[in-house]
Amino acid sequence: MLGRVAPWLPSAKSDIRSAASSAALRILGDGDTDALWDLAAADPVANIFMLSHLEAARTAAPTSAGGRVIGVFDGGTLTGACWAGVNVVPVGLDAAAGPEVGRYLARSRSRVSSIFGPAEAVLSIWSELRDVSPKPFDVRPEQPLMQMAGRSTVTPAPGLRPARVDELDVLLPACTAMFEEEVGYSPVSNGDRHYRQRVKGLIERRQSLVDFDAAGRVVFKAELGTVSAQAVQIQGVWMNPEYRGQGLSRSYMSAVVAAALDVAPLVSLYVNSYNAPARASYEAVGFEQVGTFATILF
């Protein structure tokens, strides 16, 4: 998730070594890859972020960009984990293990833009960070995690297709509008270079889906935002305000689901609990709630 980085104190290597010396917690290395993979695969919808990372990196070891995975062990068995980079994303953590990870992050003085994932884990991590972190921009404690495993009975919109790179300049304003509506601030307030590159990357991977009207304006767009071999997480759903209220969203979402099922057998998304129209649309298409996420934005 793209966001602003909270200005915590820079990481101190001595603090990290001290925190990692705990018998229960340590930073995972290459030798932990299989165990982390098994842990994440136990719930491929909730853990799609980690599975996508593992499929790309092929290792649990820290990345060159500074991302690392904190492992929680019971004896020699990996029982939980947490991606700790610009984003913090728990995997298999329960309410008992979450605070310990939160204390680790507090000691290591990590800099993050968001914490997201299964609500129990996110909120238990936050219980230890809230007193030492900058004030969050927003806390969303209840976001239904929804899933489908087959095509919708709703007729898909015929015009939805993968965006082309030469359409980037037309698509980018729609992506920016979606981000502002969803997150509450502009992703291009300090320039559009990074956000533009992100949108372009989605287009190049054929993960950006769009439909235009006769005037060349974006009517609807969505993204296959996070992809693994087991699941796809739909993100960035946006309908042009001029076309809202016409009953179009269900057919467009049906088309998004069809495209996602060409990539993986499970399709998922998560939505703010207060967004009743979106939830109704997703349920009408065939999504069912399978869990609850929470997100903390900085």
mmCIF file of C-alpha atoms in Angstrom:
data_model
loop_
_atom_site.group_PDB
_atom_site.id
_atom_site.type_symbol
_atom_site.label_atom_id
_atom_site.label_comp_id
_atom_site.label_asym_id
_atom_site.label_seq_id
_atom_site.Cartn_x
_atom_site.Cartn_y
_atom_site.Cartn_z
ATOM 1 C CA MET A 1 0.000 0.000 0.000
ATOM 2 C CA LEU A 2 1.315 3.381 -1.017
ATOM 3 C CA GLY A 3 1.385 5.944 1.777
ATOM 4 C CA ARG A 4 3.377 8.576 3.587
ATOM 5 C CA VAL A 5 6.185 7.306 5.773
ATOM 6 C CA ALA A 6 5.782 8.039 9.462
ATOM 7 C CA PRO A 7 8.872 9.934 10.719
ATOM 8 C CA TRP A 8 10.013 7.603 13.472
ATOM 9 C CA LEU A 9 13.621 7.717 14.538
ATOM 10 C CA PRO A 10 16.048 6.044 12.122
ATOM 11 C CA SER A 11 16.738 2.376 12.790
ATOM 12 C CA ALA A 12 19.625 1.618 15.126
ATOM 13 C CA LYS A 13 21.503 -1.607 14.431
ATOM 14 C CA SER A 14 22.227 -2.159 18.105
ATOM 15 C CA ASP A 15 18.516 -1.952 18.902
ATOM 16 C CA ILE A 16 17.707 -4.491 16.189
ATOM 17 C CA ARG A 17 20.328 -6.920 17.431
ATOM 18 C CA SER A 18 19.074 -6.548 20.972
ATOM 19 C CA ALA A 19 15.469 -7.117 19.921
ATOM 20 C CA ALA A 20 16.383 -10.044 17.726
ATOM 21 C CA SER A 21 18.116 -11.802 20.617
ATOM 22 C CA SER A 22 14.715 -12.722 22.093
ATOM 23 C CA ALA A 23 14.212 -16.486 22.269
ATOM 24 C CA ALA A 24 10.777 -16.106 20.639
ATOM 25 C CA LEU A 25 11.471 -13.496 17.947
ATOM 26 C CA ARG A 26 14.115 -13.140 15.265
ATOM 27 C CA ILE A 27 14.574 -11.878 11.727
ATOM 28 C CA LEU A 28 14.047 -14.694 9.238
ATOM 29 C CA GLY A 29 16.748 -15.785 6.822
ATOM 30 C CA ASP A 30 16.946 -17.896 3.712
ATOM 31 C CA GLY A 31 16.825 -21.098 5.754
ATOM 32 C CA ASP A 32 13.367 -20.137 7.029
ATOM 33 C CA THR A 33 11.839 -19.798 3.569
ATOM 34 C CA ASP A 34 9.997 -23.132 3.473
ATOM 35 C CA ALA A 35 8.540 -22.627 6.957
ATOM 36 C CA LEU A 36 7.353 -19.112 6.063
ATOM 37 C CA TRP A 37 5.855 -20.369 2.829
ATOM 38 C CA ASP A 38 3.896 -23.065 4.695
ATOM 39 C CA LEU A 39 2.691 -20.545 7.269
ATOM 40 C CA ALA A 40 1.439 -18.102 4.631
ATOM 41 C CA ALA A 41 -0.118 -20.802 2.436
ATOM 42 C CA ALA A 42 -2.372 -21.888 5.301
ATOM 43 C CA ASP A 43 -4.564 -18.878 4.418
ATOM 44 C CA PRO A 44 -3.740 -17.733 0.868
ATOM 45 C CA VAL A 45 -6.389 -14.988 0.861
ATOM 46 C CA ALA A 46 -5.421 -13.313 4.145
ATOM 47 C CA ASN A 47 -1.699 -13.790 3.435
ATOM 48 C CA ILE A 48 -1.581 -12.872 -0.242
ATOM 49 C CA PHE A 49 0.890 -10.028 0.383
ATOM 50 C CA MET A 50 3.470 -12.425 1.826
ATOM 51 C CA LEU A 51 2.845 -15.127 -0.773
ATOM 52 C CA SER A 52 3.286 -12.602 -3.578
ATOM 53 C CA HIS A 53 6.572 -11.474 -2.018
ATOM 54 C CA LEU A 54 7.836 -15.054 -1.641
ATOM 55 C CA GLU A 55 6.963 -15.933 -5.219
ATOM 56 C CA ALA A 56 8.962 -12.929 -6.414
ATOM 57 C CA ALA A 57 11.921 -13.082 -4.003
ATOM 58 C CA ARG A 58 12.056 -16.876 -3.423
ATOM 59 C CA THR A 59 13.494 -16.254 0.031
ATOM 60 C CA ALA A 60 12.510 -15.113 3.514
ATOM 61 C CA ALA A 61 15.804 -13.229 3.877
ATOM 62 C CA PRO A 62 15.828 -9.406 4.135
ATOM 63 C CA THR A 63 15.575 -7.535 0.844
ATOM 64 C CA SER A 64 18.062 -5.050 -0.560
ATOM 65 C CA ALA A 65 15.430 -2.339 -0.038
ATOM 66 C CA GLY A 66 15.356 -3.030 3.701
ATOM 67 C CA GLY A 67 12.242 -5.169 4.000
ATOM 68 C CA ARG A 68 12.536 -8.004 6.493
ATOM 69 C CA VAL A 69 10.334 -10.641 8.072
ATOM 70 C CA ILE A 70 10.063 -10.978 11.837
ATOM 71 C CA GLY A 71 9.474 -14.587 12.850
ATOM 72 C CA VAL A 72 7.659 -15.689 16.006
ATOM 73 C CA PHE A 73 8.735 -19.123 17.258
ATOM 74 C CA ASP A 74 7.362 -21.652 19.695
ATOM 75 C CA GLY A 75 10.436 -23.751 20.371
ATOM 76 C CA GLY A 76 11.835 -24.330 16.915
ATOM 77 C CA THR A 77 8.524 -23.973 15.099
ATOM 78 C CA LEU A 78 7.577 -20.830 13.202
ATOM 79 C CA THR A 79 4.089 -19.956 14.448
ATOM 80 C CA GLY A 80 3.704 -16.413 13.157
ATOM 81 C CA ALA A 81 5.476 -13.758 11.132
ATOM 82 C CA CYS A 82 5.298 -10.105 10.165
ATOM 83 C CA TRP A 83 6.590 -8.287 7.120
ATOM 84 C CA ALA A 84 8.378 -5.170 8.353
ATOM 85 C CA GLY A 85 9.233 -2.708 5.632
ATOM 86 C CA VAL A 86 7.563 0.515 4.605
ATOM 87 C CA ASN A 87 4.375 -1.446 5.315
ATOM 88 C CA VAL A 88 3.847 -3.754 8.294
ATOM 89 C CA VAL A 89 1.872 -6.893 7.379
ATOM 90 C CA PRO A 90 1.260 -9.707 9.913
ATOM 91 C CA VAL A 91 1.002 -13.368 8.919
ATOM 92 C CA GLY A 92 -0.555 -15.945 11.225
ATOM 93 C CA LEU A 93 -0.248 -13.751 14.309
ATOM 94 C CA ASP A 94 -2.829 -14.011 17.065
ATOM 95 C CA ALA A 95 -3.720 -11.476 19.740
ATOM 96 C CA ALA A 96 -1.081 -12.927 22.077
ATOM 97 C CA ALA A 97 1.834 -12.700 19.615
ATOM 98 C CA GLY A 98 0.882 -9.335 18.102
ATOM 99 C CA PRO A 99 1.952 -7.204 21.092
ATOM 100 C CA GLU A 100 5.384 -8.855 21.146
ATOM 101 C CA VAL A 101 5.858 -7.926 17.490
ATOM 102 C CA GLY A 102 4.655 -4.412 18.317
ATOM 103 C CA ARG A 103 7.271 -4.133 21.063
ATOM 104 C CA TYR A 104 9.947 -5.321 18.653
ATOM 105 C CA LEU A 105 8.953 -2.682 16.108
ATOM 106 C CA ALA A 106 8.962 -0.027 18.814
ATOM 107 C CA ARG A 107 12.483 -0.997 19.881
ATOM 108 C CA SER A 108 13.773 -1.094 16.315
ATOM 109 C CA ARG A 109 12.265 2.356 15.637
ATOM 110 C CA SER A 110 10.870 1.314 12.286
ATOM 111 C CA ARG A 111 9.512 3.818 9.763
ATOM 112 C CA VAL A 112 6.210 2.761 8.249
ATOM 113 C CA SER A 113 3.425 4.122 6.057
ATOM 114 C CA SER A 114 0.779 1.573 7.011
ATOM 115 C CA ILE A 115 -0.075 -1.501 9.044
ATOM 116 C CA PHE A 116 -2.623 -3.774 7.406
ATOM 117 C CA GLY A 117 -3.833 -7.360 7.498
ATOM 118 C CA PRO A 118 -6.021 -9.554 9.721
ATOM 119 C CA ALA A 119 -7.679 -7.257 12.255
ATOM 120 C CA GLU A 120 -6.783 -9.192 15.392
ATOM 121 C CA ALA A 121 -3.087 -9.105 14.540
ATOM 122 C CA VAL A 122 -3.014 -5.499 13.316
ATOM 123 C CA LEU A 123 -4.824 -4.123 16.348
ATOM 124 C CA SER A 124 -2.719 -6.128 18.805
ATOM 125 C CA ILE A 125 0.485 -4.832 17.161
ATOM 126 C CA TRP A 126 -0.940 -1.322 17.345
ATOM 127 C CA SER A 127 -1.679 -1.740 21.048
ATOM 128 C CA GLU A 128 2.087 -1.588 21.675
ATOM 129 C CA LEU A 129 2.944 1.016 19.045
ATOM 130 C CA ARG A 130 0.290 3.647 19.646
ATOM 131 C CA ASP A 131 2.143 5.280 22.541
ATOM 132 C CA VAL A 132 5.467 5.603 20.703
ATOM 133 C CA SER A 133 4.480 6.185 17.075
ATOM 134 C CA PRO A 134 3.389 9.361 15.318
ATOM 135 C CA LYS A 135 -0.359 9.925 15.290
ATOM 136 C CA PRO A 136 -1.882 7.902 12.458
ATOM 137 C CA PHE A 137 -3.705 9.597 9.621
ATOM 138 C CA ASP A 138 -6.546 7.072 9.952
ATOM 139 C CA VAL A 139 -7.399 3.866 11.838
ATOM 140 C CA ARG A 140 -9.815 1.485 10.117
ATOM 141 C CA PRO A 141 -10.483 -1.360 12.563
ATOM 142 C CA GLU A 142 -13.123 -3.255 10.598
ATOM 143 C CA GLN A 143 -12.736 -4.055 6.918
ATOM 144 C CA PRO A 144 -14.587 -7.169 5.719
ATOM 145 C CA LEU A 145 -12.279 -9.511 3.793
ATOM 146 C CA MET A 146 -14.301 -11.039 0.960
ATOM 147 C CA GLN A 147 -13.680 -13.925 -1.404
ATOM 148 C CA MET A 148 -14.995 -15.682 -4.504
ATOM 149 C CA ALA A 149 -13.918 -18.986 -6.016
ATOM 150 C CA GLY A 150 -15.954 -18.965 -9.213
ATOM 151 C CA ARG A 151 -17.445 -16.705 -11.857
ATOM 152 C CA SER A 152 -20.340 -14.452 -11.015
ATOM 153 C CA THR A 153 -23.872 -15.074 -12.237
ATOM 154 C CA VAL A 154 -24.004 -11.355 -13.087
ATOM 155 C CA THR A 155 -23.362 -10.709 -16.782
ATOM 156 C CA PRO A 156 -19.893 -9.123 -17.062
ATOM 157 C CA ALA A 157 -19.446 -5.723 -18.673
ATOM 158 C CA PRO A 158 -18.163 -6.404 -22.194
ATOM 159 C CA GLY A 159 -15.988 -3.313 -22.444
ATOM 160 C CA LEU A 160 -13.619 -3.963 -19.535
ATOM 161 C CA ARG A 161 -10.089 -4.810 -20.707
ATOM 162 C CA PRO A 162 -6.433 -4.449 -19.704
ATOM 163 C CA ALA A 163 -5.217 -0.874 -20.021
ATOM 164 C CA ARG A 164 -2.463 -0.004 -22.492
ATOM 165 C CA VAL A 165 0.658 1.972 -21.667
ATOM 166 C CA ASP A 166 -0.320 4.643 -24.192
ATOM 167 C CA GLU A 167 -3.447 5.237 -22.060
ATOM 168 C CA LEU A 168 -1.444 6.059 -18.928
ATOM 169 C CA ASP A 169 -2.030 9.802 -19.082
ATOM 170 C CA VAL A 170 -5.796 9.302 -19.317
ATOM 171 C CA LEU A 171 -5.890 6.609 -16.628
ATOM 172 C CA LEU A 172 -3.639 8.344 -14.091
ATOM 173 C CA PRO A 173 -6.181 11.039 -13.060
ATOM 174 C CA ALA A 174 -8.779 8.316 -12.374
ATOM 175 C CA CYS A 175 -6.259 6.402 -10.254
ATOM 176 C CA THR A 176 -5.410 9.581 -8.374
ATOM 177 C CA ALA A 177 -9.095 10.336 -7.760
ATOM 178 C CA MET A 178 -9.658 6.817 -6.439
ATOM 179 C CA PHE A 179 -6.704 7.127 -4.067
ATOM 180 C CA GLU A 180 -7.888 10.475 -2.745
ATOM 181 C CA GLU A 181 -11.403 9.129 -2.145
ATOM 182 C CA GLU A 182 -10.151 5.983 -0.437
ATOM 183 C CA VAL A 183 -7.183 7.226 1.575
ATOM 184 C CA GLY A 184 -7.955 10.895 2.066
ATOM 185 C CA TYR A 185 -4.939 12.630 0.519
ATOM 186 C CA SER A 186 -3.367 12.869 -2.910
ATOM 187 C CA PRO A 187 -0.636 10.381 -3.917
ATOM 188 C CA VAL A 188 0.854 13.050 -6.184
ATOM 189 C CA SER A 189 0.951 15.988 -3.768
ATOM 190 C CA ASN A 190 4.763 15.882 -3.879
ATOM 191 C CA GLY A 191 4.990 15.039 -7.570
ATOM 192 C CA ASP A 192 3.611 12.165 -9.607
ATOM 193 C CA ARG A 193 6.823 10.313 -10.516
ATOM 194 C CA HIS A 194 6.487 7.421 -8.038
ATOM 195 C CA TYR A 195 2.729 6.999 -8.346
ATOM 196 C CA ARG A 196 2.932 7.259 -12.116
ATOM 197 C CA GLN A 197 5.542 4.483 -12.158
ATOM 198 C CA ARG A 198 3.352 2.291 -9.953
ATOM 199 C CA VAL A 199 0.356 2.688 -12.269
ATOM 200 C CA LYS A 200 2.544 2.108 -15.322
ATOM 201 C CA GLY A 201 3.903 -1.095 -13.736
ATOM 202 C CA LEU A 202 0.380 -2.418 -13.200
ATOM 203 C CA ILE A 203 -0.441 -1.667 -16.826
ATOM 204 C CA GLU A 204 2.706 -3.411 -18.064
ATOM 205 C CA ARG A 205 1.817 -6.514 -16.017
ATOM 206 C CA ARG A 206 -1.742 -6.432 -17.407
ATOM 207 C CA GLN A 207 -3.106 -5.933 -13.891
ATOM 208 C CA SER A 208 -4.871 -2.643 -14.643
ATOM 209 C CA LEU A 209 -8.403 -3.050 -16.028
ATOM 210 C CA VAL A 210 -10.381 -0.181 -17.537
ATOM 211 C CA ASP A 211 -13.353 0.812 -19.683
ATOM 212 C CA PHE A 212 -13.741 4.113 -21.531
ATOM 213 C CA ASP A 213 -16.792 5.936 -22.849
ATOM 214 C CA ALA A 214 -17.185 7.248 -26.394
ATOM 215 C CA ALA A 215 -15.496 10.500 -25.391
ATOM 216 C CA GLY A 216 -12.406 8.647 -24.169
ATOM 217 C CA ARG A 217 -13.109 9.213 -20.461
ATOM 218 C CA VAL A 218 -12.551 6.477 -17.880
ATOM 219 C CA VAL A 219 -15.908 4.995 -16.871
ATOM 220 C CA PHE A 220 -14.602 2.300 -14.526
ATOM 221 C CA LYS A 221 -11.239 0.979 -13.480
ATOM 222 C CA ALA A 222 -9.863 -1.636 -11.088
ATOM 223 C CA GLU A 223 -6.587 -3.400 -10.476
ATOM 224 C CA LEU A 224 -5.461 -6.938 -9.802
ATOM 225 C CA GLY A 225 -3.387 -5.252 -7.128
ATOM 226 C CA THR A 226 -1.693 -8.193 -5.417
ATOM 227 C CA VAL A 227 -1.271 -11.494 -7.227
ATOM 228 C CA SER A 228 -0.051 -14.930 -6.180
ATOM 229 C CA ALA A 229 -0.457 -18.374 -7.694
ATOM 230 C CA GLN A 230 -3.240 -19.081 -5.197
ATOM 231 C CA ALA A 231 -5.198 -15.821 -5.135
ATOM 232 C CA VAL A 232 -5.724 -12.353 -6.571
ATOM 233 C CA GLN A 233 -6.619 -9.330 -4.451
ATOM 234 C CA ILE A 234 -8.666 -6.708 -6.282
ATOM 235 C CA GLN A 235 -7.751 -3.125 -5.426
ATOM 236 C CA GLY A 236 -8.319 0.387 -6.741
ATOM 237 C CA VAL A 237 -11.973 -0.020 -7.705
ATOM 238 C CA TRP A 238 -13.345 3.285 -9.029
ATOM 239 C CA MET A 239 -16.404 4.395 -10.954
ATOM 240 C CA ASN A 240 -16.498 7.787 -12.646
ATOM 241 C CA PRO A 241 -18.917 9.909 -10.566
ATOM 242 C CA GLU A 242 -20.866 10.778 -13.731
ATOM 243 C CA TYR A 243 -21.755 7.108 -14.131
ATOM 244 C CA ARG A 244 -22.581 6.273 -10.535
ATOM 245 C CA GLY A 245 -26.108 5.349 -9.540
ATOM 246 C CA GLN A 246 -26.843 3.654 -12.879
ATOM 247 C CA GLY A 247 -26.391 0.048 -11.699
ATOM 248 C CA LEU A 248 -23.167 -0.466 -13.652
ATOM 249 C CA SER A 249 -20.825 -1.493 -10.830
ATOM 250 C CA ARG A 250 -22.050 -5.080 -10.570
ATOM 251 C CA SER A 251 -21.424 -5.910 -14.218
ATOM 252 C CA TYR A 252 -18.010 -4.274 -14.060
ATOM 253 C CA MET A 253 -17.069 -6.189 -10.901
ATOM 254 C CA SER A 254 -18.255 -9.409 -12.541
ATOM 255 C CA ALA A 255 -15.857 -8.687 -15.400
ATOM 256 C CA VAL A 256 -13.030 -7.980 -12.934
ATOM 257 C CA VAL A 257 -13.674 -11.320 -11.229
ATOM 258 C CA ALA A 258 -13.584 -13.128 -14.573
ATOM 259 C CA ALA A 259 -10.232 -11.536 -15.404
ATOM 260 C CA ALA A 260 -8.826 -12.401 -11.976
ATOM 261 C CA LEU A 261 -9.910 -16.040 -12.267
ATOM 262 C CA ASP A 262 -7.769 -16.311 -15.397
ATOM 263 C CA VAL A 263 -4.795 -15.641 -13.098
ATOM 264 C CA ALA A 264 -5.588 -17.577 -9.895
ATOM 265 C CA PRO A 265 -8.390 -19.763 -8.461
ATOM 266 C CA LEU A 266 -9.384 -17.396 -5.637
ATOM 267 C CA VAL A 267 -10.443 -13.750 -5.927
ATOM 268 C CA SER A 268 -10.507 -11.463 -2.896
ATOM 269 C CA LEU A 269 -10.823 -7.871 -1.772
ATOM 270 C CA TYR A 270 -11.360 -5.963 1.435
ATOM 271 C CA VAL A 271 -13.652 -3.017 1.940
ATOM 272 C CA ASN A 272 -14.368 -0.481 4.652
ATOM 273 C CA SER A 273 -17.276 -1.628 6.801
ATOM 274 C CA TYR A 274 -18.999 1.744 6.454
ATOM 275 C CA ASN A 275 -19.013 1.591 2.632
ATOM 276 C CA ALA A 276 -22.482 0.055 2.373
ATOM 277 C CA PRO A 277 -22.961 0.587 -1.396
ATOM 278 C CA ALA A 278 -19.681 -1.130 -2.246
ATOM 279 C CA ARG A 279 -20.396 -4.041 0.095
ATOM 280 C CA ALA A 280 -23.849 -4.500 -1.438
ATOM 281 C CA SER A 281 -22.362 -4.510 -4.928
ATOM 282 C CA TYR A 282 -19.694 -7.046 -4.032
ATOM 283 C CA GLU A 283 -22.205 -9.328 -2.327
ATOM 284 C CA ALA A 284 -24.531 -9.142 -5.337
ATOM 285 C CA VAL A 285 -21.664 -10.250 -7.568
ATOM 286 C CA GLY A 286 -21.018 -13.245 -5.302
ATOM 287 C CA PHE A 287 -18.362 -12.229 -2.778
ATOM 288 C CA GLU A 288 -18.714 -13.612 0.740
ATOM 289 C CA GLN A 289 -16.976 -12.397 3.883
ATOM 290 C CA VAL A 290 -14.256 -14.801 5.068
ATOM 291 C CA GLY A 291 -12.477 -12.612 7.615
ATOM 292 C CA THR A 292 -11.857 -9.071 8.807
ATOM 293 C CA PHE A 293 -8.906 -6.828 8.029
ATOM 294 C CA ALA A 294 -7.799 -3.636 9.744
ATOM 295 C CA THR A 295 -5.630 -0.838 8.371
ATOM 296 C CA ILE A 296 -3.683 1.923 10.100
ATOM 297 C CA LEU A 297 -2.481 4.696 7.805
ATOM 298 C CA PHE A 298 0.288 7.208 8.584
#
